[in-house]
Short mmCIF file of C-alpha atoms in Angstrom, two decimals:
data_model
loop_
_atom_site.label_atom_id
_atom_site.label_comp_id
_atom_site.label_asym_id
_atom_site.label_seq_id
_atom_site.Cartn_x
_atom_site.Cartn_y
_atom_site.Cartn_z
CA UNK A 1 72.88 41.88 181.92
CA UNK A 2 73.08 45.59 182.65
CA UNK A 3 76.30 47.43 181.79
CA UNK A 4 77.28 50.19 184.21
CA UNK A 5 78.99 53.15 182.53
CA UNK A 6 80.39 55.96 184.64
CA UNK A 7 79.79 59.63 183.97
CA UNK A 8 83.49 60.44 184.15
CA UNK A 9 84.26 57.84 181.48
CA UNK A 10 81.85 59.50 179.05
CA UNK A 11 83.33 62.94 179.75
CA UNK A 12 86.94 61.75 179.43
CA UNK A 13 86.24 59.86 176.18
CA UNK A 14 84.59 62.84 174.51
CA UNK A 15 87.37 65.19 175.62
CA UNK A 16 90.08 62.81 174.40
CA UNK A 17 88.38 62.31 171.01
CA UNK A 18 88.07 66.06 170.40
CA UNK A 19 91.69 66.71 171.29
CA UNK A 20 92.75 63.83 169.06
CA UNK A 21 90.83 65.00 165.98
CA UNK A 22 92.05 68.56 166.39
CA UNK A 23 95.54 67.49 165.28
CA UNK A 24 95.21 64.05 163.62
CA UNK A 25 93.63 63.61 160.20
CA UNK A 26 92.11 60.15 159.57
CA UNK A 27 94.51 57.92 157.62
CA UNK A 28 91.99 57.34 154.83
CA UNK A 29 91.81 61.10 154.28
CA UNK A 30 95.61 61.46 154.18
CA UNK A 31 95.88 58.61 151.68
CA UNK A 32 93.19 60.13 149.45
CA UNK A 33 94.75 63.59 149.61
CA UNK A 34 98.15 62.14 148.72
CA UNK A 35 96.64 60.35 145.71
CA UNK A 36 95.12 63.67 144.63
CA UNK A 37 98.54 65.34 145.02
CA UNK A 38 100.27 62.73 142.86
CA UNK A 39 97.57 62.97 140.20
CA UNK A 40 97.25 66.77 140.07
CA UNK A 41 98.52 68.64 137.00
CA UNK A 42 97.46 72.16 137.97
CA UNK A 43 100.49 73.70 139.70
CA UNK A 44 98.37 76.06 141.83
CA UNK A 45 96.19 73.20 143.02
CA UNK A 46 99.20 70.91 143.59
CA UNK A 47 100.88 73.59 145.71
CA UNK A 48 97.70 74.01 147.77
CA UNK A 49 97.41 70.26 148.40
CA UNK A 50 101.10 70.13 149.34
CA UNK A 51 100.56 72.84 151.95
CA UNK A 52 97.55 70.95 153.36
CA UNK A 53 99.57 67.71 153.66
CA UNK A 54 102.61 69.44 155.16
CA UNK A 55 100.35 71.26 157.63
CA UNK A 56 98.70 67.95 158.56
CA UNK A 57 102.02 66.30 159.36
CA UNK A 58 103.18 69.32 161.37
CA UNK A 59 99.98 69.23 163.43
CA UNK A 60 100.35 65.50 164.07
CA UNK A 61 103.89 66.08 165.30
CA UNK A 62 103.17 69.26 167.28
CA UNK A 63 99.71 68.35 168.63
CA UNK A 64 98.22 71.65 167.47
CA UNK A 65 95.02 72.29 165.49
CA UNK A 66 94.84 71.48 161.78
CA UNK A 67 92.69 74.58 161.30
CA UNK A 68 92.20 77.69 163.40
CA UNK A 69 88.46 77.06 163.12
CA UNK A 70 88.29 74.13 165.50
CA UNK A 71 84.65 73.69 164.68
CA UNK A 72 81.21 73.24 166.12
CA UNK A 73 80.97 69.84 167.80
CA UNK A 74 78.40 67.32 166.55
CA UNK A 75 77.85 64.09 168.46
CA UNK A 76 75.93 61.03 167.30
CA UNK A 77 75.36 58.80 170.33
CA UNK A 78 73.67 55.38 170.38
CA UNK A 79 72.83 54.19 173.89
CA UNK A 80 72.21 50.48 174.41
CA UNK A 81 68.96 49.53 176.13
CA UNK A 82 70.88 47.44 178.67
CA UNK A 83 73.10 50.34 179.76
CA UNK A 84 72.85 52.19 183.04
CA UNK A 85 74.76 55.48 183.33
CA UNK A 86 75.95 56.37 186.82
CA UNK A 87 76.43 60.07 187.52
CA UNK A 88 74.73 63.23 188.68
CA UNK A 89 74.50 65.04 185.32
CA UNK A 90 72.03 64.57 182.47
CA UNK A 91 73.65 62.84 179.49
CA UNK A 92 73.62 66.06 177.46
CA UNK A 93 75.54 67.84 180.22
CA UNK A 94 78.08 65.00 180.38
CA UNK A 95 78.76 65.32 176.65
CA UNK A 96 79.06 69.09 176.88
CA UNK A 97 81.44 68.78 179.82
CA UNK A 98 83.64 66.63 177.60
CA UNK A 99 83.56 69.36 174.95
CA UNK A 100 84.38 72.00 177.57
CA UNK A 101 87.40 70.10 178.89
CA UNK A 102 88.70 69.44 175.37
CA UNK A 103 88.52 73.03 174.20
CA UNK A 104 90.12 74.42 177.35
CA UNK A 105 92.95 71.89 177.51
CA UNK A 106 96.03 73.92 178.57
CA UNK A 107 98.47 72.04 176.34
CA UNK A 108 96.37 72.47 173.20
CA UNK A 109 93.85 75.26 173.58
CA UNK A 110 91.15 75.05 170.92
CA UNK A 111 89.32 78.09 169.59
CA UNK A 112 85.90 78.71 171.10
CA UNK A 113 83.66 79.67 168.19
CA UNK A 114 80.13 79.11 169.52
CA UNK A 115 77.95 82.18 170.05
CA UNK A 116 74.75 82.33 172.08
CA UNK A 117 71.86 84.63 171.09
CA UNK A 118 72.67 84.02 167.39
CA UNK A 119 70.45 86.81 166.04
CA UNK A 120 71.13 89.24 168.85
CA UNK A 121 74.20 89.86 171.00
CA UNK A 122 76.07 86.86 169.50
CA UNK A 123 78.11 86.41 172.65
CA UNK A 124 80.84 83.75 172.70
CA UNK A 125 80.05 81.02 175.23
CA UNK A 126 83.78 80.74 175.92
CA UNK A 127 84.14 76.95 175.88
CA UNK A 128 82.63 75.90 172.53
CA UNK A 129 79.49 74.50 174.15
CA UNK A 130 76.79 73.52 173.56
CA UNK A 131 77.40 70.70 171.08
CA UNK A 132 74.84 69.51 168.53
CA UNK A 133 73.75 66.11 169.86
CA UNK A 134 71.75 63.37 168.12
CA UNK A 135 70.54 60.45 170.26
CA UNK A 136 69.34 56.93 169.51
CA UNK A 137 68.26 54.26 171.96
CA UNK A 138 69.27 50.91 170.46
CA UNK A 139 69.45 47.25 171.51
CA UNK A 140 72.68 46.31 173.24
CA UNK A 141 74.87 46.86 176.28
CA UNK A 142 77.30 49.55 175.08
CA UNK A 143 77.32 53.25 174.24
CA UNK A 144 78.52 53.95 170.69
CA UNK A 145 79.67 57.49 169.93
CA UNK A 146 80.77 59.39 166.83
CA UNK A 147 82.29 62.81 167.53
CA UNK A 148 82.90 65.39 164.82
CA UNK A 149 84.12 68.99 164.77
CA UNK A 150 82.77 70.88 161.75
CA UNK A 151 84.30 74.13 160.51
CA UNK A 152 81.96 77.06 159.97
CA UNK A 153 83.29 77.77 156.47
CA UNK A 154 82.25 74.37 155.11
CA UNK A 155 79.01 74.28 157.09
CA UNK A 156 78.05 77.64 155.56
CA UNK A 157 78.12 76.07 152.09
CA UNK A 158 75.43 73.48 152.89
CA UNK A 159 72.54 73.34 150.42
CA UNK A 160 68.98 72.04 150.60
CA UNK A 161 66.13 71.74 148.16
CA UNK A 162 62.74 70.10 148.01
CA UNK A 163 62.84 68.74 144.47
CA UNK A 164 59.91 67.41 142.50
CA UNK A 165 59.84 63.60 142.49
CA UNK A 166 60.84 63.51 138.81
CA UNK A 167 63.74 65.98 139.17
CA UNK A 168 67.34 64.82 138.76
CA UNK A 169 69.46 64.78 141.93
CA UNK A 170 72.63 64.75 139.79
CA UNK A 171 71.58 67.85 137.85
CA UNK A 172 70.78 69.71 141.07
CA UNK A 173 74.10 68.79 142.72
CA UNK A 174 76.07 69.83 139.62
CA UNK A 175 74.24 73.16 139.71
CA UNK A 176 74.89 73.71 143.42
CA UNK A 177 78.58 72.77 143.68
CA UNK A 178 79.87 75.71 141.58
CA UNK A 179 77.63 78.03 143.63
CA UNK A 180 79.33 76.76 146.80
CA UNK A 181 82.58 78.38 145.65
CA UNK A 182 85.80 77.48 147.45
CA UNK A 183 84.86 78.56 150.97
CA UNK A 184 84.45 74.91 151.98
CA UNK A 185 88.17 74.31 151.25
CA UNK A 186 88.14 71.64 148.57
CA UNK A 187 89.27 68.97 148.01
CA UNK A 188 87.07 67.31 150.60
CA UNK A 189 83.96 65.17 150.80
CA UNK A 190 80.35 65.81 149.86
CA UNK A 191 77.63 64.28 152.02
CA UNK A 192 74.32 63.88 150.17
CA UNK A 193 71.06 63.13 151.97
CA UNK A 194 67.99 62.14 149.95
CA UNK A 195 64.46 61.58 151.20
CA UNK A 196 62.68 61.71 154.51
CA UNK A 197 61.64 65.23 155.44
CA UNK A 198 63.61 68.46 155.22
CA UNK A 199 65.38 67.96 158.55
CA UNK A 200 65.94 64.23 157.95
CA UNK A 201 67.70 64.86 154.62
CA UNK A 202 70.08 67.30 156.32
CA UNK A 203 70.70 64.90 159.21
CA UNK A 204 71.58 61.89 157.04
CA UNK A 205 73.79 64.06 154.83
CA UNK A 206 75.76 65.08 157.92
CA UNK A 207 75.89 61.52 159.24
CA UNK A 208 77.24 60.22 155.92
CA UNK A 209 80.40 62.30 156.39
CA UNK A 210 81.44 60.04 159.28
CA UNK A 211 82.21 57.24 156.84
CA UNK A 212 85.76 56.56 155.57
CA UNK A 213 87.00 57.66 152.15
CA UNK A 214 86.49 54.55 150.04
CA UNK A 215 85.33 55.73 146.60
CA UNK A 216 88.21 53.97 144.84
CA UNK A 217 87.18 50.66 146.40
CA UNK A 218 83.65 51.27 145.11
CA UNK A 219 84.99 52.05 141.64
CA UNK A 220 86.81 48.69 141.62
CA UNK A 221 83.87 46.56 142.77
CA UNK A 222 81.03 48.50 141.12
CA UNK A 223 77.72 49.82 142.45
CA UNK A 224 75.18 47.45 144.03
CA UNK A 225 72.34 49.95 144.66
CA UNK A 226 71.03 53.35 143.57
CA UNK A 227 72.91 55.27 146.29
CA UNK A 228 76.22 53.77 145.12
CA UNK A 229 75.38 54.54 141.51
CA UNK A 230 74.87 58.17 142.49
CA UNK A 231 78.19 58.21 144.36
CA UNK A 232 80.09 57.06 141.30
CA UNK A 233 78.30 59.40 138.90
CA UNK A 234 78.69 62.44 141.11
CA UNK A 235 82.34 61.72 141.93
CA UNK A 236 83.12 61.66 138.21
CA UNK A 237 81.01 64.64 137.18
CA UNK A 238 81.87 66.95 140.09
CA UNK A 239 85.59 66.45 139.47
CA UNK A 240 85.06 67.21 135.78
CA UNK A 241 83.85 70.69 136.79
CA UNK A 242 87.55 71.58 137.18
CA UNK A 243 87.06 73.58 140.40
CA UNK A 244 90.10 71.97 142.00
CA UNK A 245 91.92 72.51 145.28
CA UNK A 246 90.98 75.80 146.94
CA UNK A 247 88.91 76.63 143.85
CA UNK A 248 92.01 77.49 141.80
CA UNK A 249 91.27 74.98 139.04
CA UNK A 250 92.45 71.37 138.89
CA UNK A 251 91.66 67.70 138.61
CA UNK A 252 90.39 66.95 142.13
CA UNK A 253 87.50 68.83 143.70
CA UNK A 254 86.09 65.96 145.77
CA UNK A 255 87.93 63.05 147.38
CA UNK A 256 84.70 61.14 147.88
CA UNK A 257 80.92 61.52 147.66
CA UNK A 258 78.66 59.90 150.25
CA UNK A 259 74.95 59.26 149.68
CA UNK A 260 72.44 58.27 152.35
CA UNK A 261 68.73 57.95 151.62
CA UNK A 262 65.53 57.45 153.60
CA UNK A 263 61.92 56.67 152.64
CA UNK A 264 59.90 59.78 151.84
CA UNK A 265 56.42 61.08 151.03
CA UNK A 266 55.11 60.42 147.52
CA UNK A 267 54.95 64.15 146.80
CA UNK A 268 58.48 64.96 147.97
CA UNK A 269 62.16 64.51 147.17
CA UNK A 270 64.15 66.29 149.86
CA UNK A 271 67.84 66.62 148.95
CA UNK A 272 70.69 68.05 151.04
CA UNK A 273 74.39 68.64 150.41
CA UNK A 274 76.80 69.14 153.29
CA UNK A 275 80.49 69.46 152.37
CA UNK A 276 83.36 68.41 154.60
CA UNK A 277 86.48 70.52 154.27
CA UNK A 278 90.19 69.74 154.21
CA UNK A 279 90.10 69.82 158.03
CA UNK A 280 88.23 66.51 158.19
CA UNK A 281 87.74 65.78 161.90
CA UNK A 282 85.80 62.84 163.29
CA UNK A 283 86.39 59.91 165.64
CA UNK A 284 84.48 56.90 166.91
CA UNK A 285 84.55 55.08 170.24
CA UNK A 286 82.53 52.52 172.16
CA UNK A 287 82.05 52.49 175.93
CA UNK A 288 81.65 49.00 177.41
CA UNK A 289 81.76 49.73 181.13
CA UNK A 290 85.48 49.04 181.46
CA UNK A 291 86.64 52.67 181.66
CA UNK A 292 87.11 55.52 179.20
CA UNK A 293 87.61 54.73 175.51
CA UNK A 294 90.74 56.59 174.45
CA UNK A 295 91.98 57.09 170.88
CA UNK A 296 95.10 55.29 169.63
CA UNK A 297 97.67 57.65 168.06
CA UNK A 298 98.52 56.89 164.42
CA UNK A 299 101.97 56.16 163.05
CA UNK A 300 103.64 59.30 161.71
CA UNK A 301 104.94 57.19 158.84
CA UNK A 302 101.34 57.26 157.53
CA UNK A 303 101.97 60.83 156.36
CA UNK A 304 103.71 61.28 153.00
CA UNK A 305 107.05 63.06 153.03
CA UNK A 306 106.22 66.08 150.89
CA UNK A 307 108.08 69.35 150.55
CA UNK A 308 106.75 72.57 149.10
CA UNK A 309 109.36 74.62 147.29
CA UNK A 310 108.89 78.25 146.37
CA UNK A 311 109.65 78.80 142.68
CA UNK A 312 112.19 81.27 141.36
CA UNK A 313 109.42 83.48 139.98
CA UNK A 314 107.94 84.16 143.41
CA UNK A 315 107.45 87.81 144.34
CA UNK A 316 108.71 88.88 147.77
CA UNK A 317 106.84 91.83 149.29
CA UNK A 318 107.70 94.06 152.25
CA UNK A 319 104.34 95.13 153.67
CA UNK A 320 105.95 98.05 155.49
CA UNK A 321 107.16 99.71 152.30
CA UNK A 322 104.83 98.43 149.54
CA UNK A 323 103.21 101.20 147.45
CA UNK A 324 99.97 101.35 145.43
CA UNK A 325 101.95 101.45 142.18
CA UNK A 326 103.74 98.24 143.22
CA UNK A 327 100.46 96.41 143.78
CA UNK A 328 99.29 97.33 140.29
CA UNK A 329 102.06 95.16 138.78
CA UNK A 330 100.87 92.00 140.54
CA UNK A 331 98.98 89.51 138.37
CA UNK A 332 96.22 87.04 139.18
CA UNK A 333 97.60 83.57 139.97
CA UNK A 334 101.04 84.85 141.00
CA UNK A 335 102.68 83.52 144.19
CA UNK A 336 103.72 86.17 146.72
CA UNK A 337 105.65 85.91 149.99
CA UNK A 338 104.63 88.56 152.52
CA UNK A 339 106.93 90.00 155.18
CA UNK A 340 106.35 92.88 157.55
CA UNK A 341 103.38 94.12 159.57
CA UNK A 342 99.99 92.64 158.69
CA UNK A 343 96.73 93.66 160.39
CA UNK A 344 93.89 91.22 161.03
CA UNK A 345 90.14 91.62 161.14
CA UNK A 346 87.12 89.48 160.31
CA UNK A 347 83.31 89.70 160.54
CA UNK A 348 82.72 91.42 163.87
CA UNK A 349 85.69 93.78 163.44
CA UNK A 350 84.57 94.79 159.94
CA UNK A 351 81.02 95.47 161.07
CA UNK A 352 82.25 97.61 163.94
CA UNK A 353 84.69 99.51 161.70
CA UNK A 354 82.00 100.30 159.15
CA UNK A 355 79.62 101.43 161.91
CA UNK A 356 82.35 103.75 163.21
CA UNK A 357 83.11 105.06 159.72
CA UNK A 358 79.43 105.83 159.15
CA UNK A 359 79.32 107.73 162.46
CA UNK A 360 82.48 109.68 161.65
CA UNK A 361 84.38 108.09 164.54
CA UNK A 362 88.15 107.37 164.31
CA UNK A 363 89.24 103.75 163.96
CA UNK A 364 91.65 102.22 166.50
CA UNK A 365 94.24 101.68 163.74
CA UNK A 366 95.20 103.55 160.57
CA UNK A 367 94.51 101.35 157.53
CA UNK A 368 96.04 103.68 154.95
CA UNK A 369 98.30 101.64 152.66
CA UNK A 370 97.96 98.58 154.91
CA UNK A 371 96.94 94.94 154.33
CA UNK A 372 94.34 93.17 156.46
CA UNK A 373 94.16 89.41 157.02
CA UNK A 374 90.75 87.79 157.53
CA UNK A 375 91.57 85.49 160.46
CA UNK A 376 90.52 84.56 163.97
CA UNK A 377 93.58 82.78 165.42
CA UNK A 378 93.79 80.09 168.08
CA UNK A 379 95.29 81.25 171.39
CA UNK A 380 99.03 80.50 171.71
CA UNK A 381 100.50 77.86 174.02
CA UNK A 382 104.02 77.36 175.32
CA UNK A 383 106.46 79.51 173.28
CA UNK A 384 104.11 80.34 170.39
CA UNK A 385 103.47 83.97 169.49
CA UNK A 386 100.10 82.93 168.06
CA UNK A 387 98.25 79.66 167.59
CA UNK A 388 97.15 78.23 164.23
CA UNK A 389 96.03 81.16 162.10
CA UNK A 390 94.61 80.14 158.75
CA UNK A 391 92.30 82.35 156.68
CA UNK A 392 88.54 82.61 157.01
CA UNK A 393 86.09 82.83 154.10
CA UNK A 394 86.54 86.20 152.41
CA UNK A 395 83.05 86.55 150.91
CA UNK A 396 81.63 87.32 154.35
CA UNK A 397 83.56 90.60 154.22
CA UNK A 398 82.34 91.49 150.71
CA UNK A 399 79.58 93.82 151.87
CA UNK A 400 82.10 95.86 153.86
CA UNK A 401 84.86 95.93 151.25
CA UNK A 402 84.05 99.06 149.24
CA UNK A 403 83.44 101.19 152.32
CA UNK A 404 86.61 100.04 154.06
CA UNK A 405 88.84 100.49 150.99
CA UNK A 406 87.46 103.88 149.98
CA UNK A 407 87.16 105.41 153.46
CA UNK A 408 90.45 104.16 154.92
CA UNK A 409 92.87 103.72 152.02
CA UNK A 410 93.28 99.99 152.68
CA UNK A 411 95.53 98.59 149.96
CA UNK A 412 95.05 94.85 150.17
CA UNK A 413 93.25 91.94 151.82
CA UNK A 414 94.19 88.33 152.56
CA UNK A 415 91.58 85.61 153.01
CA UNK A 416 90.26 82.26 151.89
CA UNK A 417 88.46 81.39 148.64
CA UNK A 418 86.86 83.64 146.04
CA UNK A 419 85.39 87.14 146.22
CA UNK A 420 81.93 88.08 145.00
CA UNK A 421 81.27 90.43 142.09
CA UNK A 422 80.64 93.47 144.33
CA UNK A 423 83.97 93.04 146.13
CA UNK A 424 85.84 92.47 142.86
CA UNK A 425 84.39 95.68 141.44
CA UNK A 426 85.45 97.59 144.57
CA UNK A 427 88.97 96.14 144.32
CA UNK A 428 89.18 97.04 140.62
CA UNK A 429 87.77 100.55 141.06
CA UNK A 430 90.31 101.34 143.77
CA UNK A 431 93.26 99.43 142.25
CA UNK A 432 93.59 97.34 145.40
CA UNK A 433 94.37 93.59 145.59
CA UNK A 434 93.01 90.44 147.20
CA UNK A 435 95.40 87.63 148.16
CA UNK A 436 94.43 84.05 149.02
CA UNK A 437 96.03 81.90 151.71
CA UNK A 438 95.38 78.15 151.76
CA UNK A 439 92.47 77.06 153.93
CA UNK A 440 93.36 73.94 155.91
CA UNK A 441 97.00 74.94 156.48
CA UNK A 442 96.57 77.01 159.63
CA UNK A 443 99.52 75.67 161.64
CA UNK A 444 101.84 76.03 158.66
CA UNK A 445 100.71 79.65 158.20
CA UNK A 446 101.24 80.40 161.89
CA UNK A 447 104.92 79.51 161.55
CA UNK A 448 105.33 82.54 159.28
CA UNK A 449 104.09 84.81 162.12
CA UNK A 450 106.96 86.02 164.30
CA UNK A 451 105.07 88.46 166.56
CA UNK A 452 101.47 89.28 167.39
CA UNK A 453 99.66 91.88 169.48
CA UNK A 454 96.09 93.12 169.82
CA UNK A 455 95.74 96.70 168.52
CA UNK A 456 91.96 97.15 168.47
CA UNK A 457 88.61 95.79 169.68
CA UNK A 458 90.16 93.55 172.35
CA UNK A 459 86.69 92.73 173.66
CA UNK A 460 85.99 90.74 170.50
CA UNK A 461 88.36 87.97 171.55
CA UNK A 462 89.53 85.95 168.55
CA UNK A 463 87.80 88.51 166.29
CA UNK A 464 89.87 91.41 167.65
CA UNK A 465 92.23 93.38 165.39
CA UNK A 466 95.77 92.04 165.74
CA UNK A 467 98.99 93.26 164.23
CA UNK A 468 101.08 90.32 163.05
CA UNK A 469 104.74 90.49 162.11
CA UNK A 470 105.12 87.98 159.29
CA UNK A 471 108.09 86.49 157.46
CA UNK A 472 107.65 84.90 154.02
CA UNK A 473 103.93 84.16 154.44
CA UNK A 474 102.83 82.36 151.23
CA UNK A 475 99.77 83.70 149.38
CA UNK A 476 98.37 83.73 145.85
CA UNK A 477 97.12 86.82 144.02
CA UNK A 478 93.44 85.87 143.72
CA UNK A 479 92.07 89.22 142.47
CA UNK A 480 94.51 91.69 140.96
CA UNK A 481 94.09 95.46 140.58
CA UNK A 482 92.39 95.00 137.19
CA UNK A 483 89.70 92.75 138.70
CA UNK A 484 91.02 89.52 137.18
CA UNK A 485 89.99 86.65 139.50
CA UNK A 486 91.97 83.40 139.67
CA UNK A 487 88.86 81.70 141.07
CA UNK A 488 87.01 82.44 137.83
CA UNK A 489 89.72 81.82 135.27
CA UNK A 490 91.32 78.76 136.94
CA UNK A 491 88.23 76.48 136.99
CA UNK A 492 87.24 77.60 133.48
CA UNK A 493 90.65 76.63 132.14
CA UNK A 494 90.71 73.26 133.89
CA UNK A 495 87.14 72.34 133.04
CA UNK A 496 88.04 72.89 129.39
CA UNK A 497 91.28 70.88 129.73
CA UNK A 498 89.45 67.96 131.36
CA UNK A 499 86.78 68.00 128.64
CA UNK A 500 89.47 68.10 125.95
CA UNK A 501 91.28 65.13 127.50
CA UNK A 502 88.02 63.18 127.72
CA UNK A 503 87.35 63.90 124.04
CA UNK A 504 90.81 62.68 123.03
CA UNK A 505 90.41 59.47 125.02
CA UNK A 506 86.99 58.88 123.45
CA UNK A 507 88.40 59.30 119.95
CA UNK A 508 91.23 56.85 120.75
CA UNK A 509 88.68 54.27 121.92
#
């Protein structure tokens, strides 16, 4: 019998799923993150996980985005062969209309991040369309849909290689994960795709991330095939790298590792890694012809009741009066609370500023002695001064850093994850500082922002230069004025501690 599914039901179901995942983490992810919090012994990593969990609960209560990067939408849709879709749009347009309605919802505006003409004008499409859509025609009388919203920071850390058939997948993954840095906001999941062709390995790696966090169940029952053996081995060995939450060093780098494989050519071994960040966002629904399939809200009691207390040793800084000599006393790994006026600017703003500097043109704002925050915030709703405003990956600004510091007198930067060697050298040479805010805690960060206004490059939309007024915004000194990087020293320390503990346990056995 043919099942009739209406166009409007498809659109409404996609829109509802995307709104839902913008502010609700999956329960399995919350449980895994809480386990990591309870287990963690690195104070910096434990604080970061606490902020992620607190942010998650706040978003669930306030129905606002977990992360300011509300992602690029990926849809896996399986259409039953006995289904007839009634409507006047092609299926792709129906799905994109669902995306459009979700991202422009007036009660919870989501950030539009999709740019057309990617190697040219890079113009924002304004509604986060088009989505990335993968279709399958399958037996049956339903439409089965998985919807995901993937942040650009984690997607940027994807890796691919065409290994020789005799090469070790484990060795390659353990080589790649440290190179990924912390821009993918660990702890999260790693999706591994093995086999097929180049594009198939990437596709199955992405699809694997739709599965629930269940590594501890696998540990209890044991592996039953090669893919599960790899999951267990990689989960153990990646966590022993000591990278930890936000790359600051700690016991948990991955909450789970997923492995999908596919038959391949005798001469090939295609391998892909796609990480999923702390803003894990995916939902599943099935359309049966009985109307839209809407998500069921979770119970807020599923979230752990965690508080994050600022220690007595915290340094409070007034950005309006801070001096270069003050910054030179700050040490890598130290917690700082920022108050005062904080400028913002990310990729497009930095490129435009450097172009203007090179042409001898004046900038729209004076950066002398100021701090700049690498962020593209979500638009505000209701009585908000700004929407969720977590940091973006700082390494993308590395190539601009020396010019901006030396030509403008910029004193400090705030972003996510580590800095590259060139940026660290520029910071050291100019006795500046780089501060790290927690990726995946965007709504929590936004509550420290008491005022916001655009002061430059308004045409860039979310990439414009804002001036925020902040009150006790929590950050960590990630690179101090001597060039000491917490993202280098932290993982080194914790990798050694983990190895030492393993050695002690082995001797006891």
